[in-house]
């Protein structure tokens, strides 16, 4: 029983490290795509397209390792995580569409940027995880 628990914990630790690495790689390649054309490769479209493809492929890898990480969690932690993801999806979808409508109808004086939505998504997920973990302590 103890050996099984240690094996599960080591698998979870390994998957957590892999997820952190893939997340870092995705953010790094995203920054490369965002700043590379202007500061590194002088607006070369071919290099930009290649880097966008690389970023997309790394993003797919991050999604796959995230799924593996979820499957290695214990049932309670998986429930907390899935609940947080569901809340995040719902809030992001509703606020995102409302935000876009504000922009389309010119009720806001600035453009609705995806970065604003990503910020809301991150904050929502963080708060939902904190509440979920506190609820089941």
MMTF fields as JSON, N, C-alpha, C and O atoms, coordinates in Angstrom:
{
  "mmtfVersion": "1.0.0",
  "mmtfProducer": "UNKNOWN",
  "numBonds": 547,
  "numAtoms": 548,
  "numGroups": 137,
  "numChains": 1,
  "numModels": 1,
  "chainsPerModel": [1],
  "groupsPerChain": [137],
  "chainIdList": ["A"],
  "bondAtomList": [4, 2, 8, 6, 12, 10, 16, 14, 20, 18, 24, 22, 28, 26, 32, 30, 36, 34, 40, 38, 44, 42, 48, 46, 52, 50, 56, 54, 60, 58, 64, 62, 68, 66, 72, 70, 76, 74, 80, 78, 84, 82, 88, 86, 92, 90, 96, 94, 100, 98, 104, 102, 108, 106, 112, 110, 116, 114, 120, 118, 124, 122, 128, 126, 132, 130, 136, 134, 140, 138, 144, 142, 148, 146, 152, 150, 156, 154, 160, 158, 164, 162, 168, 166, 172, 170, 176, 174, 180, 178, 184, 182, 188, 186, 192, 190, 196, 194, 200, 198, 204, 202, 208, 206, 212, 210, 216, 214, 220, 218, 224, 222, 228, 226, 232, 230, 236, 234, 240, 238, 244, 242, 248, 246, 252, 250, 256, 254, 260, 258, 264, 262, 268, 266, 272, 270, 276, 274, 280, 278, 284, 282, 288, 286, 292, 290, 296, 294, 300, 298, 304, 302, 308, 306, 312, 310, 316, 314, 320, 318, 324, 322, 328, 326, 332, 330, 336, 334, 340, 338, 344, 342, 348, 346, 352, 350, 356, 354, 360, 358, 364, 362, 368, 366, 372, 370, 376, 374, 380, 378, 384, 382, 388, 386, 392, 390, 396, 394, 400, 398, 404, 402, 408, 406, 412, 410, 416, 414, 420, 418, 424, 422, 428, 426, 432, 430, 436, 434, 440, 438, 444, 442, 448, 446, 452, 450, 456, 454, 460, 458, 464, 462, 468, 466, 472, 470, 476, 474, 480, 478, 484, 482, 488, 486, 492, 490, 496, 494, 500, 498, 504, 502, 508, 506, 512, 510, 516, 514, 520, 518, 524, 522, 528, 526, 532, 530, 536, 534, 540, 538, 544, 542],
  "bondOrderList": [1, 1, 1, 1, 1, 1, 1, 1, 1, 1, 1, 1, 1, 1, 1, 1, 1, 1, 1, 1, 1, 1, 1, 1, 1, 1, 1, 1, 1, 1, 1, 1, 1, 1, 1, 1, 1, 1, 1, 1, 1, 1, 1, 1, 1, 1, 1, 1, 1, 1, 1, 1, 1, 1, 1, 1, 1, 1, 1, 1, 1, 1, 1, 1, 1, 1, 1, 1, 1, 1, 1, 1, 1, 1, 1, 1, 1, 1, 1, 1, 1, 1, 1, 1, 1, 1, 1, 1, 1, 1, 1, 1, 1, 1, 1, 1, 1, 1, 1, 1, 1, 1, 1, 1, 1, 1, 1, 1, 1, 1, 1, 1, 1, 1, 1, 1, 1, 1, 1, 1, 1, 1, 1, 1, 1, 1, 1, 1, 1, 1, 1, 1, 1, 1, 1, 1],
  "groupList": [{"groupName": "UNK", "atomNameList": ["N", "CA", "C", "O"], "elementList": ["N", "C", "C", "O"], "formalChargeList": [0, 0, 0, 0], "bondAtomList": [1, 0, 2, 1, 3, 2], "bondOrderList": [1, 1, 2], "singleLetterCode": "X", "chemCompType": "L-PEPTIDE LINKING"}],
  "groupTypeList": [0, 0, 0, 0, 0, 0, 0, 0, 0, 0, 0, 0, 0, 0, 0, 0, 0, 0, 0, 0, 0, 0, 0, 0, 0, 0, 0, 0, 0, 0, 0, 0, 0, 0, 0, 0, 0, 0, 0, 0, 0, 0, 0, 0, 0, 0, 0, 0, 0, 0, 0, 0, 0, 0, 0, 0, 0, 0, 0, 0, 0, 0, 0, 0, 0, 0, 0, 0, 0, 0, 0, 0, 0, 0, 0, 0, 0, 0, 0, 0, 0, 0, 0, 0, 0, 0, 0, 0, 0, 0, 0, 0, 0, 0, 0, 0, 0, 0, 0, 0, 0, 0, 0, 0, 0, 0, 0, 0, 0, 0, 0, 0, 0, 0, 0, 0, 0, 0, 0, 0, 0, 0, 0, 0, 0, 0, 0, 0, 0, 0, 0, 0, 0, 0, 0, 0, 0],
  "groupIdList": [1, 2, 3, 4, 5, 6, 7, 8, 9, 10, 11, 12, 13, 14, 15, 16, 17, 18, 19, 20, 21, 22, 23, 24, 25, 26, 27, 28, 29, 30, 31, 32, 33, 34, 35, 36, 37, 38, 39, 40, 41, 42, 43, 44, 45, 46, 47, 48, 49, 50, 51, 52, 53, 54, 55, 56, 57, 58, 59, 60, 61, 62, 63, 64, 65, 66, 67, 68, 69, 70, 71, 72, 73, 74, 75, 76, 77, 78, 79, 80, 81, 82, 83, 84, 85, 86, 87, 88, 89, 90, 91, 92, 93, 94, 95, 96, 97, 98, 99, 100, 101, 102, 103, 104, 105, 106, 107, 108, 109, 110, 111, 112, 113, 114, 115, 116, 117, 118, 119, 120, 121, 122, 123, 124, 125, 126, 127, 128, 129, 130, 131, 132, 133, 134, 135, 136, 137],
  "secStructList": [7, 2, 2, 2, 2, 2, 2, 2, 2, 2, 2, 2, 2, 2, 2, 2, 2, 2, 2, 2, 2, 2, 2, 2, 2, 2, 2, 2, 2, 2, 2, 2, 2, 2, 2, 2, 2, 2, 2, 6, 1, 6, 6, 7, 2, 2, 2, 2, 2, 2, 2, 2, 2, 2, 2, 2, 2, 2, 2, 2, 2, 2, 2, 2, 2, 2, 2, 2, 2, 2, 2, 2, 1, 7, 2, 2, 2, 2, 2, 2, 2, 2, 2, 2, 2, 2, 2, 2, 2, 2, 2, 2, 2, 2, 2, 2, 2, 2, 2, 2, 2, 2, 2, 2, 6, 6, 7, 1, 1, 1, 7, 7, 7, 2, 2, 2, 2, 2, 2, 2, 2, 2, 2, 2, 2, 2, 2, 2, 2, 2, 2, 2, 2, 2, 2, 6, 7],
  "xCoordList": [0.823, 0.0, 0.869, 0.611, 1.905, 2.782, 3.577, 3.781, 4.026, 4.765, 3.886, 4.358, 2.599, 1.66, 1.465, 1.398, 1.372, 1.202, 2.445, 2.338, 3.635, 4.879, 4.982, 5.444, 4.547, 4.574, 3.633, 3.989, 2.425, 1.462, 2.021, 1.903, 2.631, 3.186, 4.337, 4.449, 5.195, 6.313, 5.813, 6.378, 4.759, 4.163, 3.546, 3.712, 2.841, 2.244, 3.33, 3.194, 4.395, 5.506, 6.156, 6.46, 6.365, 6.958, 6.061, 6.547, 4.753, 3.815, 3.695, 3.518, 3.79, 3.745, 4.96, 4.832, 6.139, 7.355, 7.271, 7.679, 6.739, 6.591, 5.62, 5.863, 4.523, 3.552, 4.186, 3.966, 4.959, 5.646, 6.607, 6.683, 7.338, 8.287, 7.555, 7.953, 6.492, 5.736, 5.08, 5.013, 4.598, 3.997, 5.047, 4.791, 6.234, 7.33, 7.691, 7.859, 7.811, 8.158, 7.105, 7.437, 5.838, 4.776, 4.847, 4.749, 5.015, 5.123, 6.359, 6.305, 7.467, 8.7, 8.494, 8.869, 7.896, 7.674, 6.646, 6.73, 5.684, 4.705, 5.4, 5.124, 6.286, 7.044, 7.918, 8.073, 8.48, 9.303, 8.473, 8.926, 7.254, 6.361, 5.942, 5.863, 5.678, 5.212, 6.302, 6.027, 7.529, 8.592, 9.635, 10.362, 9.717, 10.71, 10.63, 11.654, 9.438, 9.37, 9.95, 10.607, 9.718, 10.19, 11.652, 12.406, 12.056, 13.372, 14.432, 15.621, 14.034, 15.027, 15.127, 16.224, 14.017, 14.107, 13.473, 13.091, 13.363, 13.016, 11.778, 11.821, 10.679, 9.378, 9.372, 8.497, 10.315, 10.342, 9.126, 8.983, 8.249, 6.985, 7.182, 6.457, 8.138, 8.383, 8.791, 8.252, 9.734, 10.179, 9.019, 8.852, 8.227, 7.08, 6.083, 5.592, 5.78, 4.854, 5.407, 4.678, 6.689, 7.317, 7.229, 6.917, 7.502, 7.457, 6.029, 5.828, 5.042, 3.645, 3.283, 2.593, 3.746, 3.505, 4.183, 3.584, 5.431, 6.149, 5.385, 5.199, 4.945, 4.184, 2.905, 2.548, 2.218, 0.985, 1.274, 0.543, 2.327, 2.684, 3.088, 2.717, 3.839, 4.198, 2.932, 2.813, 1.99, 0.708, -0.06, -0.661, -0.049, -0.7, -0.016, -0.686, 1.315, 2.048, 1.676, 1.533, 1.518, 1.128, -0.268, -0.507, -1.181, -2.529, -2.477, -3.136, -1.705, -1.617, -1.013, -1.498, 0.04, 0.649, -0.268, -0.258, -1.061, -2.031, -3.068, -3.462, -3.502, -4.461, -3.834, -4.47, -2.582, -1.878, -1.749, -1.922, -1.447, -1.323, -2.65, -2.682, -3.743, -5.07, -5.37, -5.892, -5.037, -5.316, -4.453, -4.789, -3.355, -2.493, -2.879, -2.319, -3.829, -4.253, -5.185, -5.823, -5.248, -6.211, -7.615, -7.754, -8.657, -10.019, -10.47, -11.138, -10.125, -10.55, -9.866, -10.517, -8.552, -7.835, -8.319, -8.433, -8.603, -9.136, -10.489, -10.756, -11.347, -12.657, -12.488, -13.154, -11.594, -11.347, -10.863, -11.326, -9.933, -9.379, -10.435, -10.543, -11.211, -12.239, -13.327, -13.816, -13.712, -14.685, -14.141, -14.86, -12.87, -12.249, -12.195, -12.415, -11.9, -11.866, -13.254, -13.395, -14.276, -15.649, -16.092, -16.686, -15.804, -16.149, -15.396, -15.967, -14.123, -13.304, -13.843, -13.939, -14.195, -14.75, -16.034, -16.198, -16.934, -18.207, -18.041, -18.619, -17.26, -17.058, -16.348, -16.72, -15.328, -14.591, -15.484, -15.429, -16.301, -17.197, -18.213, -18.39, -18.87, -19.903, -19.296, -19.781, -18.241, -17.615, -16.963, -16.998, -16.371, -15.712, -16.679, -16.4, -17.818, -18.813, -19.403, -19.586, -19.699, -20.221, -19.214, -19.586, -17.95, -16.881, -16.77, -16.617, -16.846, -16.795, -17.986, -17.835, -19.159, -20.355, -20.216, -20.659, -19.603, -19.351, -18.464, -18.668, -17.481, -16.577, -17.288, -17.193, -17.994, -18.678, -19.715, -19.862, -20.42, -21.467, -20.923, -21.685, -19.593, -18.917, -19.356, -19.401, -19.679, -20.022, -18.78, -18.855, -17.644, -16.368, -15.492, -15.616, -14.617, -13.812, -12.491, -11.69, -12.259, -11.015, -11.362, -12.506, -10.364, -10.577, -10.589, -9.809, -11.47, -11.487, -10.312, -10.307, -9.342, -8.129, -8.195, -8.738, -7.642, -7.63, -6.827, -7.116, -5.826, -5.013, -5.861, -5.589, -6.875, -7.771, -8.522, -8.693, -8.962, -9.699, -8.799, -9.226, -7.556, -6.601, -6.341, -6.221, -6.255, -6.077, -7.265, -7.075, -8.486, -9.696, -9.699, -10.056, -9.302, -9.26, -8.292, -8.63, -7.109, -6.116, -6.557, -6.411, -7.094, -7.569, -8.736, -8.792, -9.668, -10.825, -10.375, -10.855, -9.454, -8.967, -8.259, -8.476, -7.42, -6.697, -7.664, -7.517, -8.643, -9.618, -10.438, -10.677, -10.872, -11.669, -10.861, -11.409, -9.575, -8.724, -8.546, -8.61, -8.324, -8.156, -9.424, -9.357, -10.576, -11.845, -12.085, -12.494, -11.835, -12.024, -11.14, -11.6, -9.88, -8.967, -9.371, -9.283, -9.811, -10.241, -11.504, -11.653, -12.395, -13.663, -13.447, -14.192, -12.448, -12.255, -11.129, -10.707, -10.635, -9.576, -10.131, -9.392],
  "yCoordList": [-1.196, 0.0, 1.262, 2.199, 1.28, 2.442, 2.596, 3.712, 1.475, 1.53, 2.079, 2.83, 1.699, 2.191, 3.702, 4.413, 4.192, 5.626, 6.383, 7.438, 5.843, 6.484, 6.527, 7.518, 5.444, 5.397, 6.453, 7.143, 6.58, 7.577, 8.985, 9.837, 9.227, 10.553, 10.889, 12.024, 9.91, 10.175, 10.413, 11.232, 9.704, 9.914, 11.316, 12.004, 11.729, 13.066, 14.142, 15.139, 13.937, 14.896, 15.0, 16.096, 13.856, 13.828, 14.56, 15.345, 14.303, 14.953, 16.448, 17.233, 16.849, 18.274, 18.996, 20.092, 18.386, 18.982, 19.064, 20.061, 18.011, 18.015, 19.108, 19.797, 19.263, 20.312, 21.695, 22.568, 21.896, 23.181, 23.45, 24.575, 22.425, 22.583, 22.937, 23.868, 22.2, 22.469, 23.844, 24.53, 24.253, 25.579, 26.658, 27.636, 26.481, 27.426, 27.49, 28.578, 26.327, 26.304, 27.02, 27.744, 26.812, 27.468, 28.989, 29.726, 29.457, 30.902, 31.466, 32.555, 30.731, 31.171, 31.303, 32.316, 30.275, 30.352, 31.43, 32.051, 31.65, 32.723, 34.089, 34.944, 34.292, 35.544, 35.715, 36.82, 34.609, 34.64, 35.105, 35.929, 34.574, 34.971, 36.436, 37.164, 36.865, 38.232, 39.275, 40.333, 38.978, 39.98, 39.707, 40.617, 38.476, 38.108, 38.881, 39.367, 39.016, 39.717, 41.132, 41.563, 41.837, 43.223, 43.316, 44.135, 42.473, 42.647, 41.642, 41.88, 40.521, 39.499, 39.252, 39.317, 38.973, 38.59, 39.58, 39.198, 40.829, 41.93, 41.656, 41.809, 41.251, 41.065, 40.002, 40.035, 39.07, 38.0, 37.098, 36.451, 37.065, 36.337, 34.826, 34.166, 34.279, 32.827, 32.41, 31.446, 33.125, 32.802, 32.968, 32.158, 34.006, 34.23, 33.081, 32.599, 32.639, 31.511, 30.249, 29.528, 29.98, 28.793, 28.862, 27.866, 30.03, 30.167, 30.046, 29.531, 30.512, 30.337, 28.856, 28.376, 28.132, 26.681, 25.992, 25.128, 26.366, 25.788, 26.073, 25.177, 27.316, 27.683, 26.868, 26.425, 26.668, 25.877, 24.428, 23.836, 23.853, 22.463, 22.304, 21.323, 23.258, 23.217, 23.353, 22.708, 24.182, 24.313, 23.003, 22.664, 22.26, 20.942, 20.002, 19.258, 20.031, 19.22, 19.585, 18.71, 20.877, 21.333, 20.821, 20.428, 20.825, 20.31, 18.822, 18.374, 18.064, 16.618, 16.303, 15.414, 17.022, 16.759, 17.249, 16.685, 18.286, 18.742, 17.646, 17.409, 16.989, 15.88, 14.736, 14.153, 14.428, 13.368, 13.744, 12.9, 15.001, 15.489, 15.35, 14.896, 15.741, 15.6, 14.146, 13.85, 13.25, 11.829, 11.22, 10.16, 11.868, 11.331, 11.87, 11.441, 12.804, 13.356, 12.383, 11.533, 12.531, 11.726, 12.259, 13.39, 11.454, 11.86, 13.212, 13.971, 13.525, 14.799, 15.976, 16.963, 15.868, 16.963, 17.116, 18.236, 16.001, 16.059, 16.775, 17.579, 16.488, 17.147, 18.649, 19.447, 19.034, 20.457, 21.142, 22.229, 20.497, 21.064, 21.162, 22.189, 20.1, 20.109, 21.139, 21.806, 21.275, 22.308, 23.7, 24.549, 23.927, 25.227, 25.488, 26.611, 24.442, 24.593, 24.892, 25.71, 24.233, 24.465, 25.894, 26.555, 26.364, 27.742, 28.731, 29.718, 28.461, 29.33, 29.375, 30.449, 28.219, 28.177, 28.997, 29.806, 28.79, 29.507, 31.006, 31.766, 31.434, 32.874, 33.499, 34.584, 32.822, 33.356, 33.461, 34.457, 32.454, 32.48, 33.614, 34.394, 33.702, 34.728, 36.133, 37.007, 36.347, 37.677, 38.012, 39.162, 37.015, 37.246, 37.706, 38.655, 37.031, 37.428, 38.794, 39.633, 39.023, 40.332, 41.44, 42.513, 41.179, 42.146, 42.451, 43.607, 41.419, 41.599, 42.422, 43.277, 42.164, 42.93, 44.405, 45.283, 44.675, 46.067, 46.765, 47.939, 46.037, 46.596, 46.771, 47.828, 45.738, 45.782, 46.905, 47.572, 47.11, 48.147, 49.518, 50.465, 49.616, 50.876, 51.461, 52.68, 50.591, 51.06, 51.238, 51.811, 50.746, 51.024, 51.769, 51.573, 52.616, 53.472, 52.832, 53.46, 51.604, 50.917, 49.566, 49.116, 48.931, 47.619, 46.531, 46.57, 45.57, 44.395, 43.51, 42.944, 43.397, 42.63, 41.253, 41.103, 40.258, 38.895, 38.823, 37.994, 39.682, 39.661, 39.959, 39.433, 40.792, 41.081, 39.813, 39.532, 39.06, 37.826, 36.76, 36.027, 36.681, 35.726, 36.07, 35.173, 37.352, 37.788, 37.347, 36.795, 37.585, 37.172, 35.66, 35.163, 34.939, 33.481, 33.018, 32.145, 33.59, 33.209, 33.517, 32.688, 34.702, 35.097, 34.216, 33.787, 33.948, 33.105, 31.709, 31.167, 31.126, 29.781, 29.759, 28.851, 30.753, 30.828, 30.918, 30.188, 31.801, 31.96, 30.687, 30.258, 30.077, 28.846, 27.707, 26.912, 27.617, 26.58, 26.842, 25.91, 28.092, 28.424, 28.108, 27.532, 28.483, 28.198, 26.694, 26.182, 25.99, 24.536, 23.829, 22.934, 24.217, 23.601, 23.931, 23.075, 25.159, 25.546, 24.792, 24.416, 24.574, 23.897, 22.451, 21.955, 21.781, 20.358, 20.092, 18.945, 21.111, 20.89, 20.253, 19.992],
  "zCoordList": [0.0, 0.0, 0.0, -0.755, 0.856, 0.932, -0.366, -0.843, -0.935, -2.195, -3.316, -4.17, -3.31, -4.316, -4.18, -5.183, -2.936, -2.699, -3.15, -3.775, -2.832, -3.255, -4.774, -5.34, -5.443, -6.899, -7.485, -8.44, -6.909, -7.367, -7.163, -8.044, -5.997, -5.708, -6.648, -7.111, -6.932, -7.837, -9.26, -9.985, -9.667, -10.993, -11.087, -12.094, -10.04, -10.01, -10.052, -10.761, -9.299, -9.272, -10.653, -11.124, -11.292, -12.63, -13.629, -14.444, -13.566, -14.482, -14.212, -15.144, -12.949, -12.601, -13.175, -13.722, -13.054, -13.62, -15.139, -15.736, -15.765, -17.225, -17.667, -18.657, -16.933, -17.266, -17.12, -17.96, -16.076, -15.884, -17.041, -17.535, -17.474, -18.573, -19.874, -20.573, -20.198, -21.422, -21.376, -22.396, -20.212, -20.074, -20.306, -21.007, -19.715, -19.932, -21.415, -21.965, -22.068, -23.493, -24.336, -25.274, -23.993, -24.751, -24.576, -25.556, -23.351, -23.099, -23.802, -24.375, -23.76, -24.415, -25.924, -26.514, -26.555, -28.003, -28.35, -29.409, -27.468, -27.684, -27.65, -28.49, -26.697, -26.621, -27.863, -28.383, -28.324, -29.534, -30.726, -31.521, -30.849, -31.944, -31.792, -32.782, -30.572, -30.338, -30.599, -31.166, -30.189, -30.269, -31.348, -31.745, -31.824, -32.831, -34.127, -34.607, -34.72, -36.008, -35.958, -36.906, -34.895, -34.794, -34.361, -34.887, -33.398, -32.786, -33.232, -33.016, -33.849, -34.177, -35.685, -36.24, -36.353, -37.759, -38.739, -39.845, -38.344, -39.245, -40.111, -41.331, -39.465, -40.128, -41.231, -42.097, -41.224, -42.227, -42.027, -40.99, -43.039, -42.916, -42.801, -42.056, -43.518, -43.477, -42.066, -41.523, -41.477, -40.117, -39.137, -38.226, -39.323, -38.433, -38.533, -37.512, -39.747, -39.935, -39.287, -38.606, -39.496, -38.894, -37.371, -36.719, -36.806, -35.346, -34.806, -33.706, -35.566, -35.141, -35.155, -34.256, -36.169, -36.224, -35.049, -34.408, -34.76, -33.613, -32.322, -31.499, -32.142, -30.946, -30.833, -29.741, -31.937, -31.937, -31.566, -30.772, -32.127, -31.811, -30.346, -29.702, -29.824, -28.403, -27.557, -26.514, -27.996, -27.298, -27.263, -26.244, -28.368, -28.4, -27.412, -26.697, -27.37, -26.395, -24.972, -24.118, -24.714, -23.377, -23.016, -21.874, -23.971, -23.722, -23.384, -22.446, -24.139, -23.903, -22.538, -21.839, -22.154, -20.843, -19.729, -18.635, -19.985, -18.99, -18.742, -17.6, -19.799, -19.657, -18.858, -17.979, -19.176, -18.443, -16.968, -16.089, -16.707, -15.333, -14.593, -13.449, -15.244, -14.633, -14.285, -13.21, -15.195, -14.971, -13.871, -13.343, -13.522, -12.462, -11.079, -10.07, -11.028, -9.739, -9.021, -9.642, -7.696, -6.943, -7.254, -7.72, -7.0, -7.389, -6.823, -7.524, -5.59, -5.011, -5.703, -6.047, -5.906, -6.567, -8.005, -8.505, -8.672, -10.033, -10.044, -10.938, -9.056, -8.97, -8.769, -9.429, -7.854, -7.598, -8.878, -9.224, -9.57, -10.799, -11.893, -12.562, -12.078, -13.121, -12.819, -13.73, -11.542, -11.165, -11.484, -12.013, -11.161, -11.444, -12.947, -13.401, -13.709, -15.167, -15.727, -16.636, -15.187, -15.655, -15.357, -16.209, -14.157, -13.784, -14.673, -15.137, -14.904, -15.746, -17.169, -17.763, -17.716, -19.073, -19.156, -20.069, -18.214, -18.235, -18.111, -18.889, -17.144, -16.937, -18.131, -18.576, -18.65, -19.792, -21.019, -21.741, -21.262, -22.414, -22.296, -23.231, -21.162, -20.969, -20.995, -21.713, -20.215, -20.195, -21.531, -21.971, -22.174, -23.459, -24.53, -25.264, -24.62, -25.616, -25.264, -26.147, -23.998, -23.581, -23.876, -24.353, -23.595, -23.836, -25.33, -25.724, -26.146, -27.594, -28.086, -28.959, -27.528, -27.915, -27.534, -28.275, -26.381, -25.99, -27.018, -27.329, -27.54, -28.537, -29.879, -30.503, -30.316, -31.614, -31.664, -32.688, -30.575, -30.529, -30.132, -29.939, -30.011, -29.67, -28.334, -28.169, -27.382, -26.038, -25.163, -24.076, -25.645, -24.984, -25.985, -27.194, -25.483, -26.36, -26.775, -27.468, -26.364, -26.697, -27.318, -27.252, -27.918, -28.527, -27.464, -26.513, -27.632, -26.755, -27.167, -28.26, -26.307, -26.601, -25.947, -24.852, -26.62, -26.088, -24.791, -23.929, -24.648, -23.425, -22.188, -21.109, -22.337, -21.209, -20.804, -19.618, -21.799, -21.541, -20.911, -20.02, -21.379, -20.801, -19.339, -18.504, -19.026, -17.64, -16.786, -15.702, -17.265, -16.539, -16.346, -15.278, -17.379, -17.31, -16.219, -15.419, -16.185, -15.188, -13.77, -12.871, -13.572, -12.237, -11.795, -10.643, -12.712, -12.385, -11.976, -10.981, -12.742, -12.437, -11.079, -10.276, -10.83, -9.558, -8.383, -7.403, -8.471, -7.382, -7.202, -6.073, -8.309, -8.222, -7.598, -6.835, -7.911, -7.304, -5.81, -5.008, -5.432, -4.014, -3.228, -2.142, -3.772, -3.096, -3.024, -1.983, -4.114, -4.132, -3.128, -2.419, -3.059, -2.089, -0.659, 0.221, -0.419, 0.934, 1.341, 2.504, 0.411, 0.702, 1.159, 2.004, 0.617, 0.916, 1.911, 2.056, 2.594, 3.598, 4.823, 5.773]
}
